[in-house]
Amino acid sequence: MNLEQLFLENKEQSIAGRYLTLDKIKPLLDRLNANNELTVVGRSVMNEPIYKYQIGSGKIKIFLWSQMHGNESTTTKGLFDFFNVLKSGSDLATQLLTDFTFCALPMLNPDGARLYTRENANKVDLNRDSQDLTQPESKVLRAVFEDFKPDYCYNLHDQRTIFGVDNSGKPATMSFLAPSYNEERDVNDSRLKAITLIAGINNVLQCYIPGQVGRFDDSFNINCIGDTFQYLGVPTLLFEAGHFPGDYEREETRKYVFMSLVSSFKILSENDIVSSGIDNYLNIPQNKQSFYDFIYKNIKINYDSNEKKTNFAAQYKEELIDGKIQFNAYIIEIGELENRFGHHVYDLGGVALNDAEGESLELNKKADFCLKNNTKFVNGLIKK
């Protein structure tokens, strides 16, 4: 199967970028709702509808949800790209709809999506509310889970640009986890199904993004929804869509979300389970906080009346301004920056800041500065 071509044929062109709200996906849901597959299953804190989209008649029941964290939209885009496959009328669509029943909540946290926050409108992280169920969105997710009785759960998220693949210097463009179901992190039959499926997905992705797939930490936390569903005996897969070089809008990464979804369902449909799946899974390198958006090397500064060379790093903050996401770079660390990589790296060659500009290195200051050789940086990037 040519997954690149399949993606291009089915990419939902009407949605793009990082800021994805209910207003933007509602027309798509209405368009997909040809046979009453769409229902409102609850309301958010701010009374926004939470939609369930269910399609297919197969015996393998797949439960998927995205934007549990409102500012994590990449997997939602990939989900709609996949919905287009199911509506395409192709042989693949027929096969998938015959083998599977898909139940999706494509935007669990519409309030957080509108506010561009991780939490819901009550400032609660829904992924820490799986036991207390204090929030209406958490209750909706649990009610649909109990009613649908899935065979597999897909917990779809984004992760920040700080994550890389172990110490390789490559970004973690996609990361996965088969969550633990107990403190000991044992592997039972349910967790093994998730493990072997992730191993199969990784085999496919290595053909497209070699070395850019990570494995998330499996420490057990029953308050997390993936751990809860795994504890309840349902194989659960955590997807974490991360950074691809130069792709801050996550338009390239959405392709790998799409590929991961399609390849996982092909594996299940064809019962093409990876042999030695647990070994292959454990060989996926660990996700690690190893990146900054910007690293600046060898800048000369005055320290205790002496000149010395140092390094510093800046990180983007994603700020919602006038309905658009602005990527604003701020200085966050000054020092050796050992074992850290940068998505943008500048060697300043020992040049000092331009004193005439009144410049100084300060944490949490916007990354706008000028060097004595008149090289100017604006919002982290060198000004041409």
XYZ file of C-alpha atoms in Angstrom:
384
model
C 0.000 0.000 0.000
C 1.318 3.436 -0.941
C 0.614 5.354 2.261
C 2.062 8.601 0.889
C -0.362 8.566 -2.023
C -3.258 7.495 0.180
C -2.605 10.470 2.444
C -2.443 12.942 -0.435
C -5.729 11.625 -1.809
C -7.523 11.902 1.521
C -5.950 14.881 3.298
C -8.704 17.161 4.574
C -7.734 20.442 2.958
C -10.138 22.644 4.912
C -8.237 22.323 8.204
C -4.605 23.212 8.822
C -2.289 24.689 11.415
C -2.362 24.392 15.171
C -5.521 26.276 16.152
C -8.409 23.905 15.558
C -11.781 24.639 17.150
C -15.239 23.111 17.076
C -16.316 25.797 14.610
C -13.810 24.423 12.111
C -14.643 20.734 12.424
C -18.451 20.973 12.726
C -18.942 21.460 8.944
C -16.741 18.419 8.330
C -18.748 16.315 10.750
C -21.981 17.417 9.069
C -20.557 16.475 5.679
C -19.476 13.048 6.929
C -22.863 12.448 8.555
C -24.509 10.802 5.548
C -26.244 7.983 7.441
C -26.855 9.421 10.906
C -23.428 8.393 12.169
C -23.086 11.612 14.201
C -24.604 12.166 17.631
C -24.159 14.610 20.500
C -23.162 12.576 23.552
C -22.676 15.369 26.057
C -21.774 18.970 26.747
C -18.614 20.704 27.888
C -18.285 23.045 30.855
C -19.164 25.958 28.539
C -22.079 23.986 27.046
C -20.341 23.157 23.764
C -21.539 19.891 22.187
C -19.263 16.851 22.341
C -19.774 14.770 19.212
C -19.485 11.049 18.667
C -18.889 9.790 15.147
C -19.569 6.058 14.713
C -19.213 4.188 11.447
C -18.717 0.609 10.275
C -20.290 -2.743 11.053
C -17.293 -4.945 11.839
C -16.761 -7.070 14.912
C -13.506 -5.325 15.950
C -14.541 -2.237 17.892
C -12.155 0.714 17.885
C -12.618 3.676 20.241
C -10.654 6.843 19.435
C -10.618 10.304 21.006
C -8.538 13.398 20.331
C -8.063 16.903 21.732
C -8.531 15.744 25.295
C -5.976 18.529 25.668
C -7.420 21.449 23.751
C -4.134 22.716 22.310
C -3.193 19.317 20.836
C -4.786 19.360 17.403
C -2.477 17.318 15.161
C -4.139 13.976 15.805
C -7.544 15.558 15.172
C -6.329 16.541 11.713
C -5.028 13.018 11.136
C -8.335 11.606 12.320
C -10.301 13.604 9.743
C -7.859 12.545 7.032
C -8.649 8.962 8.035
C -12.415 9.614 8.081
C -12.090 10.664 4.438
C -10.673 7.219 3.657
C -13.695 5.592 5.270
C -15.992 7.742 3.120
C -14.017 7.280 -0.101
C -15.865 4.225 -1.426
C -12.538 2.509 -2.131
C -11.782 -1.181 -1.650
C -9.795 -0.240 1.437
C -12.782 1.635 2.857
C -15.038 -1.352 2.239
C -12.589 -3.659 3.947
C -12.193 -1.397 6.980
C -15.929 -0.781 7.387
C -16.593 -4.516 7.127
C -13.926 -5.520 9.616
C -14.286 -2.672 12.126
C -16.739 -0.488 13.960
C -15.131 2.892 14.652
C -16.367 5.130 17.451
C -14.603 8.499 17.675
C -14.834 11.599 19.843
C -12.858 13.934 17.562
C -12.789 16.848 20.015
C -13.325 15.817 23.625
C -12.357 19.223 25.036
C -13.958 21.900 22.806
C -13.553 24.612 25.470
C -9.822 23.999 25.757
C -9.592 23.941 21.962
C -11.213 27.384 21.718
C -9.051 28.802 24.536
C -5.972 26.958 23.234
C -5.207 25.467 26.616
C -4.254 22.016 27.795
C -6.982 22.050 30.458
C -10.740 22.396 30.148
C -12.652 25.566 31.061
C -12.395 24.660 34.767
C -8.588 24.460 34.400
C -8.638 20.704 34.975
C -6.358 18.347 33.038
C -8.843 15.756 31.788
C -6.029 13.214 31.556
C -5.733 13.294 35.337
C -9.473 12.962 35.960
C -10.119 9.362 34.943
C -10.865 8.214 38.496
C -12.563 11.182 40.138
C -14.576 12.061 37.008
C -15.168 15.591 38.263
C -15.597 17.130 34.799
C -18.430 16.717 32.278
C -15.970 15.863 29.495
C -14.426 13.065 31.593
C -17.872 11.662 32.314
C -18.732 11.675 28.603
C -15.557 9.772 27.714
C -16.174 7.158 30.371
C -19.868 6.758 29.473
C -19.086 6.199 25.785
C -16.356 3.728 26.710
C -18.743 1.718 28.898
C -21.532 1.812 26.319
C -19.384 0.987 23.280
C -17.285 -1.740 24.964
C -14.270 -1.358 22.648
C -11.719 -3.989 21.732
C -9.008 -1.320 21.347
C -8.639 2.257 22.584
C -6.671 4.974 20.787
C -5.704 7.897 23.044
C -4.581 10.616 20.607
C -2.317 13.475 21.738
C 0.410 15.950 20.745
C 3.728 16.414 22.489
C 5.951 19.478 22.678
C 8.997 20.220 20.532
C 11.258 19.532 23.543
C 11.058 15.774 22.979
C 13.640 13.819 21.053
C 14.449 10.163 20.477
C 16.774 9.255 23.355
C 20.176 10.951 22.774
C 20.121 10.562 18.995
C 19.671 14.251 18.158
C 16.543 13.398 16.179
C 13.129 14.785 17.104
C 10.413 12.437 18.318
C 8.045 13.004 15.400
C 5.799 10.181 16.595
C 5.865 8.481 19.974
C 3.754 5.669 21.351
C 2.965 3.881 24.575
C 1.136 0.758 25.615
C 0.241 2.059 29.099
C 0.837 -0.022 32.193
C -2.099 -1.520 34.040
C -0.348 -1.849 37.427
C 2.490 -0.348 39.447
C 4.806 -3.215 38.531
C 4.378 -2.472 34.799
C 3.592 -6.111 34.116
C 2.592 -7.313 30.668
C -0.694 -9.219 30.524
C -2.595 -10.366 27.433
C -4.351 -7.035 27.049
C -1.227 -4.905 27.255
C 0.634 -7.353 24.994
C -1.928 -6.713 22.247
C -1.213 -2.985 22.417
C 2.547 -3.619 22.525
C 2.581 -5.847 19.448
C 0.366 -3.426 17.529
C 2.701 -0.513 18.291
C 5.661 -2.652 17.203
C 3.901 -3.180 13.875
C 3.196 0.550 13.461
C 6.832 1.334 14.214
C 7.993 -1.101 11.525
C 5.961 0.862 8.995
C 7.034 4.312 10.188
C 10.730 3.438 10.080
C 10.373 3.384 6.285
C 9.282 7.043 6.346
C 10.847 8.666 9.434
C 13.750 6.392 10.395
C 14.984 7.064 13.896
C 12.203 9.539 14.653
C 9.856 7.253 16.617
C 9.998 7.211 20.403
C 8.526 5.176 23.232
C 6.844 7.051 26.056
C 7.557 6.385 29.722
C 5.277 3.648 31.118
C 5.137 4.678 34.787
C 1.710 3.734 36.092
C -0.784 6.449 37.037
C -4.349 5.230 37.490
C -5.575 8.836 37.162
C -4.497 8.858 33.506
C -7.173 7.659 31.127
C -4.926 5.290 29.163
C -3.753 3.558 32.329
C -7.361 3.298 33.524
C -8.622 1.693 30.315
C -5.635 -0.662 30.247
C -6.377 -1.516 33.894
C -9.957 -2.280 32.856
C -8.672 -4.850 30.373
C -8.876 -2.995 27.051
C -5.694 -2.762 24.934
C -4.897 0.939 24.764
C -2.480 2.820 22.528
C -1.190 6.308 23.309
C -0.263 8.369 20.236
C 1.950 11.427 20.727
C 2.360 13.562 17.612
C 5.604 15.526 17.835
C 7.936 17.745 15.863
C 9.175 17.175 12.331
C 12.062 19.474 11.306
C 10.692 22.849 10.219
C 7.082 21.766 10.731
C 5.786 23.946 13.542
C 2.277 23.856 12.056
C 2.383 20.033 12.250
C 1.236 19.570 8.665
C 3.951 17.003 7.987
C 3.420 15.244 11.303
C -0.315 14.807 10.605
C 0.724 12.553 7.715
C 2.485 10.193 10.110
C -0.535 10.173 12.413
C -2.594 9.136 9.395
C -0.078 6.460 8.409
C -0.044 5.130 11.960
C -3.820 4.829 12.062
C -4.142 3.163 8.669
C -1.249 0.755 9.200
C -2.559 -0.283 12.624
C -5.962 -1.160 11.179
C -4.387 -3.052 8.288
C -2.350 -5.055 10.800
C -5.457 -5.882 12.848
C -7.567 -6.626 9.785
C -5.019 -9.001 8.327
C -3.995 -10.366 11.751
C -0.442 -9.483 10.744
C 0.911 -9.417 14.289
C 4.642 -8.800 14.612
C 6.570 -11.796 15.900
C 8.674 -10.989 18.967
C 6.502 -7.910 19.300
C 7.519 -7.176 22.869
C 11.223 -7.191 21.972
C 10.589 -4.941 18.981
C 8.534 -2.608 21.178
C 11.206 -2.387 23.883
C 13.798 -1.645 21.192
C 11.969 1.565 20.301
C 14.158 4.246 21.938
C 12.741 6.180 24.856
C 11.184 9.590 24.435
C 13.453 12.143 26.111
C 13.384 15.867 26.857
C 16.467 16.759 24.847
C 15.556 19.667 22.545
C 15.165 23.425 22.569
C 13.672 25.333 19.673
C 16.800 27.530 19.546
C 20.369 27.058 20.738
C 22.921 29.856 20.470
C 26.546 28.806 20.984
C 29.642 30.820 21.839
C 28.362 34.247 22.763
C 30.716 36.516 24.724
C 29.344 37.977 27.964
C 30.710 39.865 30.956
C 30.577 37.819 34.139
C 32.017 39.183 37.414
C 33.947 41.791 35.395
C 35.469 39.070 33.225
C 34.619 38.146 29.663
C 33.650 34.564 28.992
C 31.896 32.548 26.349
C 28.645 30.774 27.057
C 25.588 29.340 25.355
C 21.905 30.057 25.715
C 18.608 28.612 24.563
C 15.206 29.952 23.598
C 11.851 28.245 23.335
C 8.679 29.169 21.543
C 5.558 29.943 23.535
C 2.405 29.324 21.548
C 0.210 32.321 22.310
C -3.361 32.839 21.118
C -3.580 36.437 19.879
C -6.575 37.757 17.926
C -7.721 34.262 17.036
C -4.345 33.113 15.706
C -1.469 31.189 17.261
C 1.690 33.253 17.464
C 5.019 31.488 18.045
C 6.979 33.849 20.304
C 10.526 32.909 21.311
C 11.787 33.562 24.857
C 15.188 32.930 26.445
C 14.824 30.050 28.915
C 18.331 28.853 29.806
C 21.885 30.214 29.896
C 24.839 27.889 30.390
C 26.541 24.812 28.995
C 23.327 23.175 27.701
C 24.889 19.746 28.019
C 23.195 16.878 26.172
C 20.740 19.276 24.540
C 19.935 19.709 20.865
C 18.315 22.579 18.992
C 15.808 22.634 16.162
C 17.647 25.836 15.148
C 21.339 26.107 16.104
C 23.491 29.213 15.678
C 27.214 29.440 16.423
C 27.804 33.100 17.263
C 31.569 32.729 17.011
C 32.469 34.480 20.242
C 30.840 37.783 19.260
C 29.324 39.840 22.093
C 25.936 41.479 22.330
C 25.715 45.013 21.003
C 26.130 47.188 24.095
C 24.854 50.198 22.194
C 21.493 48.462 21.990
C 21.443 48.042 25.772
C 21.256 44.286 25.331
C 21.680 41.715 28.082
C 20.953 38.020 28.415
C 17.963 37.590 30.704
C 15.727 34.611 31.301
C 12.133 34.982 30.084
C 13.128 37.882 27.831
C 11.964 37.857 24.209
C 14.669 36.428 21.944
C 15.271 39.713 20.080
C 18.913 40.832 20.157
C 21.755 42.271 18.124
C 25.438 41.303 18.097
C 28.384 43.681 17.884
C 28.940 42.584 14.293
C 25.410 43.933 13.583
C 23.882 40.489 13.132
C 20.308 40.861 14.305
C 17.938 38.229 15.651
C 14.182 38.782 15.778
C 11.898 36.313 17.533
C 14.734 33.822 17.757
C 15.627 33.814 14.064
C 18.415 35.629 12.289
C 17.121 38.615 10.356
C 18.183 38.436 6.723
